[in-house]
Coordinates of C-alpha atoms and ligand atoms in Angstrom, one line a residue:
M11 CA 0.0 0.1 -0.1
T12 CA 1.4 3.4 -0.7
Q13 CA 1.0 5.7 2.3
V14 CA -1.5 8.6 2.1
S15 CA -0.8 9.6 5.9
G16 CA -0.2 13.2 6.5
G17 CA -0.7 15.8 3.7
F18 CA -4.9 15.9 2.1
A19 CA -5.8 13.2 4.5
E20 CA -5.4 15.6 7.5
L21 CA -7.7 18.7 6.3
D22 CA -10.6 17.3 7.4
L23 CA -11.9 16.6 3.9
L24 CA -14.4 14.3 2.7
P25 CA -12.7 11.0 2.2
S26 CA -14.2 10.5 -1.3
I27 CA -12.3 13.9 -1.9
V28 CA -9.3 13.0 -0.4
A29 CA -9.4 9.7 -2.6
A30 CA -10.0 11.5 -5.9
V31 CA -7.2 14.1 -5.3
H32 CA -4.8 11.4 -4.6
A33 CA -6.0 9.9 -7.7
T34 CA -5.1 12.8 -9.5
G35 CA -1.5 12.3 -8.2
Y36 CA -1.2 15.3 -5.4
E37 CA 0.8 14.3 -2.7
E38 CA 0.3 16.9 -0.4
P39 CA -1.4 20.2 -0.5
S40 CA 0.5 23.0 -1.8
P41 CA 1.0 26.5 0.9
I42 CA -2.3 28.1 -0.5
Q43 CA -4.4 25.0 -0.1
A44 CA -3.1 24.1 3.5
Q45 CA -3.8 27.4 4.8
A46 CA -6.9 28.1 2.6
I47 CA -8.8 24.6 2.9
P48 CA -9.6 24.9 6.5
V49 CA -10.5 28.3 6.5
I50 CA -13.1 28.0 4.0
L51 CA -14.6 24.4 5.6
A52 CA -15.0 26.4 8.9
G53 CA -17.0 28.6 6.7
H54 CA -15.1 31.9 7.1
D55 CA -15.3 34.8 4.3
M56 CA -11.4 34.8 3.1
I57 CA -9.0 37.0 1.1
G58 CA -6.4 34.6 -0.5
Q59 CA -3.4 36.4 -1.8
A60 CA -1.3 34.3 -4.0
Q61 CA 0.5 34.2 -7.5
T62 CA -0.3 31.8 -10.6
G63 CA 0.4 28.3 -10.4
T64 CA 0.0 28.0 -6.2
G65 CA -2.7 25.7 -6.8
K66 CA -5.5 28.2 -5.9
T67 CA -8.4 25.8 -7.8
A68 CA -8.1 23.2 -5.4
A69 CA -7.6 25.5 -2.5
F70 CA -11.1 26.6 -2.7
A71 CA -12.9 24.1 -4.9
L72 CA -11.6 20.9 -2.1
P73 CA -13.7 22.7 0.9
I74 CA -16.5 23.9 -1.3
L75 CA -17.2 20.3 -2.5
C76 CA -17.3 19.4 0.9
R77 CA -19.9 22.1 2.0
I78 CA -22.4 21.4 -0.6
D79 CA -25.2 19.0 -0.3
P80 CA -25.4 16.6 -3.4
D81 CA -29.0 15.6 -2.7
R82 CA -30.0 19.0 -3.4
K83 CA -30.6 19.6 -7.0
E84 CA -30.3 23.2 -7.0
P85 CA -27.2 25.7 -7.5
Q86 CA -25.2 25.8 -4.1
A87 CA -21.8 27.3 -5.4
L88 CA -20.6 30.2 -7.8
V89 CA -17.0 30.5 -9.0
L90 CA -16.2 33.5 -11.1
A91 CA -13.5 33.5 -13.0
P92 CA -12.2 36.1 -15.7
T93 CA -11.9 34.2 -18.9
R94 CA -14.1 31.3 -20.6
E95 CA -10.7 29.7 -20.8
L96 CA -10.0 29.9 -17.1
A97 CA -13.7 29.1 -16.5
L98 CA -13.6 26.3 -18.2
Q99 CA -10.7 25.1 -16.7
V100 CA -11.8 25.7 -12.7
A101 CA -14.9 23.7 -14.3
T102 CA -13.1 20.8 -15.0
A103 CA -10.9 20.5 -11.8
F104 CA -14.2 20.5 -9.9
E105 CA -15.1 17.7 -12.0
T106 CA -12.0 16.1 -11.3
Y107 CA -11.9 16.4 -7.8
A108 CA -15.5 15.5 -7.3
A109 CA -15.1 12.2 -9.4
Q110 CA -15.8 10.0 -6.4
M111 CA -19.1 12.3 -5.5
P112 CA -22.0 10.9 -7.5
G113 CA -24.6 13.5 -8.1
V114 CA -22.4 16.4 -8.1
R115 CA -22.9 18.2 -11.5
V116 CA -20.9 21.5 -12.5
V117 CA -22.0 23.5 -15.1
A118 CA -19.6 26.1 -17.0
I119 CA -21.1 29.4 -18.2
Y120 CA -19.4 31.8 -20.2
G121 CA -19.8 33.9 -23.6
G122 CA -19.5 33.1 -27.5
A123 CA -21.7 29.7 -27.0
P124 CA -25.6 29.6 -26.7
M125 CA -27.1 30.4 -23.5
G126 CA -30.0 27.9 -23.4
P127 CA -28.0 24.8 -22.8
Q128 CA -26.2 26.5 -20.3
L129 CA -29.6 27.7 -18.6
K130 CA -30.8 24.1 -19.1
A131 CA -27.7 22.7 -17.3
I132 CA -28.2 24.5 -14.1
R133 CA -32.4 23.8 -14.1
Q134 CA -31.1 19.9 -14.5
G135 CA -29.8 20.3 -10.8
A136 CA -26.0 21.2 -11.4
Q137 CA -24.8 22.4 -7.7
I138 CA -21.8 24.4 -8.6
I139 CA -21.5 27.0 -11.7
V140 CA -18.3 28.3 -12.7
A141 CA -19.1 31.4 -15.0
T142 CA -17.5 34.8 -16.5
P143 CA -19.3 37.5 -14.9
G144 CA -20.4 39.0 -18.5
R145 CA -22.3 36.0 -19.7
L146 CA -23.6 35.5 -16.0
C147 CA -25.2 38.7 -15.8
D148 CA -26.9 37.9 -19.1
H149 CA -28.4 35.1 -17.6
L150 CA -29.9 37.2 -14.6
R151 CA -31.3 39.4 -16.8
R152 CA -33.5 36.7 -17.8
D153 CA -33.7 35.0 -14.6
E154 CA -33.1 37.3 -11.4
H155 CA -33.4 34.5 -9.1
L156 CA -31.1 32.5 -10.7
L157 CA -28.7 32.7 -7.9
S158 CA -31.2 33.1 -5.0
T159 CA -29.8 29.3 -3.4
V160 CA -26.1 30.2 -3.9
H161 CA -24.8 30.4 -0.5
H162 CA -21.0 29.9 -1.5
L163 CA -19.0 32.6 -4.0
V164 CA -15.4 32.4 -4.8
L165 CA -13.8 35.1 -7.0
D166 CA -11.0 33.7 -8.7
E167 CA -8.2 35.9 -10.0
A168 CA -10.2 39.2 -8.9
D169 CA -7.7 41.5 -10.2
E170 CA -7.9 40.0 -13.4
M171 CA -11.7 40.4 -13.4
L172 CA -11.3 44.0 -12.4
K173 CA -8.8 44.6 -15.1
L174 CA -11.4 43.3 -17.6
G175 CA -13.7 45.8 -16.5
F176 CA -16.1 43.4 -14.8
M177 CA -16.8 45.7 -11.7
E178 CA -20.3 46.4 -12.7
D179 CA -21.4 42.9 -13.7
L180 CA -19.9 41.7 -10.2
E181 CA -22.0 44.4 -8.2
V182 CA -25.2 43.1 -9.9
I183 CA -24.1 39.7 -9.4
F184 CA -23.2 40.5 -5.4
N185 CA -27.0 41.9 -5.3
A186 CA -28.3 38.6 -6.9
M187 CA -27.2 36.8 -4.0
P188 CA -28.5 35.8 -0.5
E189 CA -26.7 38.0 2.2
S190 CA -25.7 35.1 4.5
R191 CA -23.6 33.3 2.0
Q192 CA -19.5 32.7 2.2
T193 CA -17.6 34.9 0.1
V194 CA -13.9 34.0 -0.8
L195 CA -11.9 36.1 -2.9
F196 CA -8.4 35.0 -4.4
S197 CA -5.6 37.6 -6.2
A198 CA -2.5 37.7 -7.2
T199 CA -2.5 41.6 -6.1
L200 CA -4.5 43.5 -4.2
P201 CA -5.4 47.0 -5.2
A202 CA -7.4 49.4 -3.8
S203 CA -10.6 48.7 -6.2
I204 CA -10.1 45.0 -4.8
R205 CA -9.8 46.2 -1.3
A206 CA -12.7 48.2 -1.8
I207 CA -14.6 44.9 -2.7
A208 CA -13.6 43.0 0.4
E209 CA -14.6 46.2 2.3
R210 CA -18.0 46.3 1.0
H211 CA -19.2 42.5 0.2
L212 CA -16.9 40.2 2.8
H213 CA -17.8 39.8 6.2
E214 CA -14.9 39.7 8.8
P215 CA -12.5 38.1 6.0
K216 CA -9.4 36.1 7.1
H217 CA -6.5 37.2 5.0
I218 CA -3.8 34.4 3.9
R219 CA -1.0 35.3 1.8
I220 CA 1.3 33.5 0.5
A221 CA 4.9 34.9 -0.8
A222 CA 5.1 32.8 -4.1
K223 CA 7.4 34.9 -6.2
T224 CA 10.6 33.5 -4.8
Q225 CA 9.2 30.0 -4.1
T226 CA 7.6 29.9 -7.8
V227 CA 11.2 31.0 -9.4
A228 CA 12.9 28.7 -7.2
R229 CA 12.4 25.4 -8.9
I230 CA 13.1 27.0 -11.9
D231 CA 16.9 26.6 -13.4
Q232 CA 17.0 30.0 -14.8
A233 CA 19.8 31.1 -17.6
H234 CA 20.1 34.2 -19.7
L235 CA 22.6 34.1 -23.3
M236 CA 23.8 37.8 -24.5
I237 CA 22.7 38.0 -28.4
H238 CA 22.3 40.9 -31.0
A239 CA 18.5 41.1 -32.2
D240 CA 19.0 39.7 -35.6
Q241 CA 20.7 36.8 -34.3
K242 CA 17.6 35.5 -32.4
I243 CA 16.1 33.0 -34.7
P244 CA 19.6 31.1 -35.4
A245 CA 20.4 31.2 -31.7
V246 CA 17.2 29.8 -30.8
L247 CA 17.6 27.0 -33.4
R248 CA 20.9 26.3 -32.0
L249 CA 19.9 26.4 -28.1
L250 CA 17.1 24.1 -28.9
E251 CA 19.3 21.1 -30.4
V252 CA 21.0 20.9 -27.1
E253 CA 18.5 21.4 -24.6
D254 CA 16.4 18.5 -23.8
F255 CA 12.8 19.7 -23.3
D256 CA 9.5 18.1 -23.6
A257 CA 7.2 20.8 -24.3
L258 CA 8.5 24.1 -24.8
I259 CA 6.7 27.5 -25.0
A260 CA 8.3 30.9 -26.5
F261 CA 7.6 34.3 -25.9
V262 CA 7.9 37.0 -28.4
R263 CA 6.3 40.4 -28.7
T264 CA 4.6 40.6 -31.5
K265 CA 2.3 38.4 -33.9
Q266 CA 4.8 39.0 -36.3
A267 CA 7.3 37.4 -34.2
T268 CA 5.1 34.5 -33.5
L269 CA 4.6 33.7 -37.1
D270 CA 8.4 34.2 -38.0
L271 CA 9.9 32.0 -35.2
T272 CA 7.1 29.3 -35.9
S273 CA 7.9 29.1 -39.7
A274 CA 11.6 28.9 -38.8
L275 CA 11.3 26.0 -36.2
E276 CA 8.5 24.2 -38.6
A277 CA 11.2 24.5 -41.0
K278 CA 13.6 22.5 -39.1
G279 CA 10.7 19.8 -38.6
Y280 CA 9.4 20.8 -34.9
K281 CA 6.1 20.3 -34.2
V282 CA 5.0 24.1 -33.5
A283 CA 2.4 26.4 -33.7
A284 CA 1.9 30.1 -33.0
L285 CA -0.2 31.8 -30.7
N286 CA -1.3 35.3 -31.0
G287 CA -4.4 37.8 -30.8
D288 CA -5.3 37.0 -34.2
I289 CA -5.8 33.1 -33.4
A290 CA -9.4 32.4 -33.1
Q291 CA -10.6 31.1 -29.7
N292 CA -11.6 27.4 -30.9
Q293 CA -8.2 27.2 -32.8
R294 CA -6.5 28.5 -29.7
E295 CA -8.1 25.9 -27.6
R296 CA -7.1 22.8 -30.0
V297 CA -3.5 24.6 -30.2
I298 CA -3.5 24.0 -26.4
E299 CA -4.8 20.6 -26.4
S300 CA -2.5 19.4 -28.8
L301 CA 0.4 20.9 -26.8
K302 CA -1.1 18.8 -23.8
D303 CA -1.4 15.5 -25.5
G304 CA 2.2 16.0 -27.4
R305 CA 0.6 16.7 -31.1
L306 CA 2.9 19.8 -30.6
D307 CA 5.8 20.1 -28.7
I308 CA 6.3 24.3 -29.2
V309 CA 4.3 27.1 -28.8
V310 CA 5.5 30.6 -29.6
A311 CA 3.1 33.2 -28.0
T312 CA 2.9 36.9 -26.9
D313 CA 2.1 37.5 -23.6
V314 CA -1.5 37.8 -24.3
A315 CA -2.0 34.8 -26.0
A316 CA -0.7 32.9 -23.3
R317 CA -2.7 34.2 -20.9
G318 CA -4.3 30.9 -18.5
L319 CA -2.4 28.6 -20.4
D320 CA -1.5 25.7 -18.0
V321 CA 0.4 22.4 -19.5
P322 CA 2.2 20.6 -17.1
R323 CA 4.3 19.1 -20.0
I324 CA 6.4 22.1 -20.3
T325 CA 9.7 21.8 -19.2
H326 CA 11.3 24.9 -20.5
V327 CA 9.9 28.4 -21.4
L328 CA 12.2 30.1 -23.6
N329 CA 12.1 34.1 -23.2
V330 CA 13.2 35.4 -27.0
D331 CA 11.8 38.7 -26.6
M332 CA 12.3 40.3 -23.1
P333 CA 9.2 41.1 -21.1
Y334 CA 8.3 44.7 -20.4
D335 CA 8.4 44.3 -16.8
P336 CA 9.7 41.6 -14.1
E337 CA 6.5 40.7 -12.8
S338 CA 5.6 39.3 -16.3
Y339 CA 8.5 37.8 -16.5
V340 CA 7.5 35.6 -13.3
H341 CA 4.4 35.1 -14.6
R342 CA 6.1 33.5 -17.9
I343 CA 8.4 31.3 -16.5
G344 CA 5.8 30.3 -14.0
R345 CA 4.7 28.2 -17.2
T346 CA 7.3 25.8 -16.1
G347 CA 8.4 24.1 -13.1
R348 CA 4.7 23.2 -12.2
A349 CA 3.3 21.7 -9.1
G350 CA 6.8 20.6 -8.1
R351 CA 8.2 19.8 -11.3
E352 CA 11.8 21.3 -12.5
G353 CA 11.5 23.6 -15.1
R354 CA 13.9 25.5 -17.3
A355 CA 14.0 29.2 -18.1
L356 CA 16.2 30.8 -21.0
L357 CA 16.4 34.6 -21.7
L358 CA 17.7 35.9 -24.4
V359 CA 19.0 39.7 -23.8
T360 CA 20.3 41.9 -26.5
P361 CA 23.2 44.2 -25.6
R362 CA 20.8 47.4 -24.8
E363 CA 18.5 45.2 -22.4
R364 CA 20.9 44.3 -19.9
R365 CA 19.6 46.8 -17.5
M366 CA 16.0 45.0 -17.3
L367 CA 18.1 41.6 -16.8
Q368 CA 19.7 43.5 -13.7
V369 CA 16.2 44.4 -12.5
I370 CA 14.8 40.8 -13.4
E371 CA 18.1 39.6 -11.0
R372 CA 16.9 42.1 -8.4
V373 CA 13.3 41.5 -8.1
T374 CA 13.4 37.7 -8.3
N375 CA 16.3 37.9 -5.9
Q376 CA 18.3 35.6 -8.2
K377 CA 21.3 35.7 -10.4
V378 CA 20.1 34.3 -13.8
A379 CA 23.4 32.4 -15.1
E380 CA 25.1 33.2 -18.4
V381 CA 25.2 30.4 -21.0
R382 CA 27.3 30.8 -24.1
L383 CA 25.7 29.7 -27.5
P384 CA 26.5 26.2 -28.3
T385 CA 29.3 25.4 -30.5
A386 CA 28.8 23.7 -33.6
Q387 CA 30.7 21.0 -32.1
Q388 CA 27.9 20.7 -28.9
V389 CA 25.5 20.8 -31.5
L390 CA 26.6 17.6 -33.1
E391 CA 27.0 16.0 -29.7
A392 CA 23.6 16.5 -29.0
R393 CA 22.4 15.5 -32.4
I394 CA 24.6 11.9 -32.0
R395 CA 22.9 11.5 -28.3
K396 CA 19.6 11.9 -29.6
L397 CA 20.1 9.8 -32.4
T398 CA 21.8 7.2 -30.1
A399 CA 18.7 7.4 -27.8
S400 CA 16.3 6.8 -30.8
L401 CA 18.1 3.6 -31.8
Q402 CA 18.8 2.1 -28.5
P403 CA 14.9 0.5 -28.2
L404 CA 15.1 -0.5 -31.5
L405 CA 17.9 -3.0 -31.4
E406 CA 15.9 -5.3 -29.7
G407 CA 13.6 -6.7 -32.3
S408 CA 14.6 -5.2 -35.4
E409 CA 16.2 -8.0 -36.4
A410 CA 13.1 -10.3 -36.2
S411 CA 11.2 -7.7 -38.2
H412 CA 13.8 -6.6 -40.7
G413 CA 16.5 -9.2 -40.6
E414 CA 15.0 -10.6 -44.2
L415 CA 14.9 -7.3 -45.6
L416 CA 18.7 -6.7 -44.5
D417 CA 19.7 -10.0 -46.2
R418 CA 18.1 -9.1 -49.7
L419 CA 19.4 -5.6 -49.5
L420 CA 23.0 -7.0 -49.0
T421 CA 22.6 -9.1 -51.8
D422 CA 20.9 -6.9 -54.2
L423 CA 23.5 -4.1 -53.7
G424 CA 26.0 -6.5 -53.1
C425 CA 28.0 -4.4 -50.3
E426 CA 28.9 -5.2 -46.7
P427 CA 26.9 -4.6 -43.7
R428 CA 28.8 -1.9 -42.3
Q429 CA 28.6 -0.1 -46.1
L430 CA 24.7 -0.4 -45.9
A431 CA 24.8 0.4 -42.4
A432 CA 26.6 4.2 -43.1
A433 CA 24.3 4.5 -45.9
L434 CA 21.1 3.9 -44.0
L435 CA 22.5 6.3 -41.4
A436 CA 23.4 8.8 -44.4
K437 CA 19.7 8.7 -45.4
L438 CA 18.6 9.0 -41.9
T439 CA 20.3 12.1 -41.2
Q440 CA 19.4 13.6 -44.4
G441 CA 19.3 17.6 -43.7
Q442 CA 20.7 17.1 -40.0
T443 CA 24.2 16.5 -40.7
L444 CA 26.5 14.9 -38.3
D445 CA 29.5 16.5 -40.3
L446 CA 31.1 18.8 -37.8
E447 CA 32.6 20.9 -40.9
Q448 CA 29.1 21.0 -42.8
L449 CA 27.5 21.7 -39.3
E450 CA 29.8 24.6 -38.9
R451 CA 29.2 25.7 -42.5
E452 CA 25.6 25.4 -41.9
T453 CA 25.0 27.7 -38.8
P454 CA 27.0 30.6 -39.5
L455 CA 26.3 32.7 -36.8
V456 CA 27.9 35.9 -35.3
P457 CA 29.3 35.0 -31.6
S458 CA 27.0 36.0 -28.3
A459 CA 27.1 39.6 -27.7
P460 CA 29.6 40.5 -25.3
R461 CA 28.9 41.2 -22.0
E462 CA 32.2 42.7 -20.4
R463 CA 31.7 46.0 -20.0
A464 CA 28.5 47.4 -18.4
P465 CA 27.7 50.7 -20.5
R466 CA 28.4 54.0 -18.8
S467 CA 25.9 56.6 -18.5
G468 CA 25.2 58.4 -21.7
E469 CA 27.1 55.6 -23.2
G470 CA 25.0 52.6 -24.6
R471 CA 22.0 54.4 -26.0
E472 CA 22.1 52.6 -29.1
P473 CA 24.9 50.4 -29.1
R474 CA 23.9 48.3 -31.6
E475 CA 23.3 51.1 -34.4
R476 CA 26.6 52.2 -33.7
R477 CA 28.5 49.0 -33.9
A478 CA 30.9 48.9 -36.9
P479 CA 29.7 46.0 -39.3
P480 CA 31.6 43.2 -40.0
P481 CA 34.3 42.9 -42.9
L482 CA 32.7 42.0 -46.3
A483 CA 33.3 39.0 -48.5
E484 CA 34.9 39.6 -52.0
G485 CA 32.7 40.8 -54.6
R486 CA 30.0 41.9 -52.1
V487 CA 28.8 45.4 -51.3
R488 CA 26.2 46.5 -48.5
C489 CA 22.8 47.8 -48.9
R490 CA 20.8 49.2 -46.6
T491 CA 16.7 50.0 -46.2
A492 CA 15.3 51.9 -43.6
L493 CA 13.0 49.1 -43.0
G494 CA 13.9 47.6 -39.4
A495 CA 12.7 46.1 -36.5
R496 CA 10.2 48.5 -35.5
D497 CA 8.7 47.9 -38.7
G498 CA 8.4 44.4 -37.7
I499 CA 11.0 43.3 -40.3
A500 CA 12.7 39.7 -39.9
A501 CA 15.7 38.9 -41.8
R502 CA 13.9 36.2 -43.8
N503 CA 11.3 38.7 -44.6
L504 CA 14.1 40.4 -46.7
L505 CA 15.9 37.1 -47.7
G506 CA 12.4 36.1 -49.4
A507 CA 11.6 39.5 -50.7
I508 CA 14.9 39.7 -52.5
L509 CA 15.0 36.1 -53.5
N510 CA 11.2 36.4 -54.8
E511 CA 11.5 39.5 -57.2
G512 CA 15.5 40.0 -57.4
G513 CA 15.6 36.7 -58.9
L514 CA 18.9 35.7 -56.9
A515 CA 20.4 32.3 -55.8
R516 CA 20.4 32.2 -51.9
E517 CA 24.2 31.5 -52.0
A518 CA 24.4 35.2 -53.6
I519 CA 23.3 37.1 -50.7
G520 CA 25.2 37.3 -47.6
R521 CA 24.5 38.4 -44.1
I522 CA 21.5 40.1 -43.1
Q523 CA 21.5 42.5 -40.4
I524 CA 18.4 43.8 -38.9
R525 CA 18.5 47.1 -36.7
E526 CA 15.9 49.1 -35.0
T527 CA 15.2 51.5 -37.4
F528 CA 17.1 50.2 -40.7
S529 CA 18.5 47.0 -42.1
L530 CA 21.8 46.1 -43.9
I531 CA 22.0 43.3 -46.8
E532 CA 25.2 42.0 -48.2
L533 CA 25.0 41.6 -52.0
P534 CA 26.6 40.8 -55.2
E535 CA 28.5 43.7 -56.8
E536 CA 28.2 42.1 -59.8
G537 CA 24.8 43.4 -61.6
L538 CA 23.5 45.5 -58.5
D539 CA 22.4 48.2 -60.4
R540 CA 20.0 45.8 -62.7
L541 CA 18.9 44.2 -59.2
L542 CA 18.1 47.3 -57.5
G543 CA 16.1 48.2 -60.6
R544 CA 14.2 44.8 -60.0
L545 CA 13.4 45.6 -56.7
K546 CA 12.4 49.3 -57.4
D547 CA 9.2 48.8 -56.0
T548 CA 9.2 45.7 -53.6
R549 CA 7.4 46.0 -50.5
V550 CA 8.3 44.1 -47.4
A551 CA 5.3 43.6 -44.6
G552 CA 3.7 46.4 -46.3
K553 CA 6.4 49.2 -46.5
A554 CA 8.3 50.0 -49.7
L555 CA 12.0 48.3 -49.5
K556 CA 13.8 51.2 -51.0
L557 CA 16.9 49.1 -51.3
R558 CA 20.2 51.3 -51.5
R559 CA 23.9 50.7 -51.7
Y560 CA 25.0 51.9 -48.4
R561 CA 28.7 53.4 -48.2
E562 CA 30.6 52.8 -45.2
D563 CA 33.0 55.2 -43.7
Ligands
ADP16 P1 -3.3 28.8 -9.9 O1 -5.2 28.7 -10.0 O2 -3.0 29.2 -8.3 O3 -2.6 29.5 -10.7 P2 -4.0 26.1 -10.2 O4 -4.9 25.6 -9.1 O5 -4.4 26.1 -11.8 O6 -2.8 27.0 -9.6 O7 -2.5 24.9 -9.8 C1 -1.6 25.0 -10.8 C2 -1.5 23.3 -11.2 O8 -0.6 22.8 -9.9 C3 -2.3 22.6 -11.9 O9 -1.8 21.7 -13.1 C4 -2.8 21.7 -10.8 O10 -3.5 20.7 -11.4 C5 -1.7 21.6 -9.9 N1 -1.5 21.0 -8.7 C6 -2.4 22.1 -7.8 N2 -2.5 21.3 -6.4 C7 -1.5 20.9 -6.5 C8 -1.2 19.7 -5.4 N3 -1.0 19.7 -4.1 N4 0.0 18.5 -5.7 C9 0.2 18.6 -7.1 N5 0.0 19.2 -8.1 C10 -1.1 20.2 -7.9
MG17 MG1 -6.5 29.7 -11.1

């Protein structure tokens, strides 16, 4: 027998709930659960302050399940959540924890779905309603007594709900509920607006506060890499070769960047999808499901699009673009190291972002170690390791299944087993060379940006703009366009435009450097005027390219 002593068993929860919780694999309550469960079980109002990923759902769901009466077929508990996604997550969690409580029904109420079936589910005796405030108010306008039997109210992520403008809806909901209810409020932050709500609508609440920040970060192994902005995509490709990840979420700042990185990764054979504000809700849910079940391994997301994304498989968070503030850094990397697992967070830092790195280190009270870009040698080693690992399980049994074919091939080809094995390897590793020299040629990359010297005041304003360009190859000239990173341009956009409309071969185009306000491209000197003529009207990312020869000095 496995031991079930301690932990959840000691919290006075119903045995059927403790059993369901153990069945989900939780071993012991998280700090917020250990503190909040007794308070909610005792019937107190409560304010719980804790960051994302601390286990708030079970902190309120478990005691509330204990306090409802499964035999009464009417709404008894209401949980409000800011978004449809979160409401669905909470409803699913309730169902999991109530798996051994026959007769308990949960209904999720949110916008974007027809109201009829939702109302029907309530009428059919759901005891627990999980809702977004807006849609619940729509229901209340049709039936003001809908919540008259609800004696437990939970506001989950209260600060997010206020940010989304649900203040008035919340007031409507409070007023539609019995006065003599229990109210529990969870929030990551407690701004004045939340304290005012608590003042008006909570009765002598107990305060619980989990200083989760350092704790959240503690299980996560953090590292940063200094890199120039125009080298981010090749750097990511190299990093991923040596990082041993299960699922990974990469954060970028713009929609375009989600698409650029996604297609670069796709081209390398990764199972990857983009998540940005343009992606429809149902598509978004498909992406998250696919990441959960392994049809996808990488999601490239903006902060907004990743809101509420919670996938335990995520072992790595890759911050390709810097977050806007340290809070969102903590939030981002909290997507890994979920519920006691180990996680790894990588941060790409451009020279001008050094300060932000220091702020992050100060706020999280941790050093974010520096790593170097993997060398071609390290990439090679990683590829060989992966190949070995993929062949290992096939050694057993393959001779039985493929021995005959092997004999036939050896006869037909008239070669030695070693020769054949080498040929098979060559075929197997096509596009993924295991030859060091070739690898070095394939992954040309300027070294990581130097970190040695912090810029003195007034000095480092635009360090990238002023860096001397590297020497040109024979027969090449540099050209300049006024389109740069701030226009949403990535190297591959320029490359694509010049290949398509300039009719050049890929080898004819040299280094492309994307700067904030302009970009430089190395092109062949021979035939340059004709080339620039052909590109005269070319547009990239909706803007005129206007490529000109660039005179240095
Ligand atoms: P929050 O609402 O605070 O962001 P969640 O309630 O969504 O956090 O929980 C985060 C993750 O941790 C979920 O995957 C959940 O299943 C898991 N989890 C919660 N409590 C425990 C526990 N006691 N042991 C292990 N995993 C847990
Ligand atoms: Mg939550």
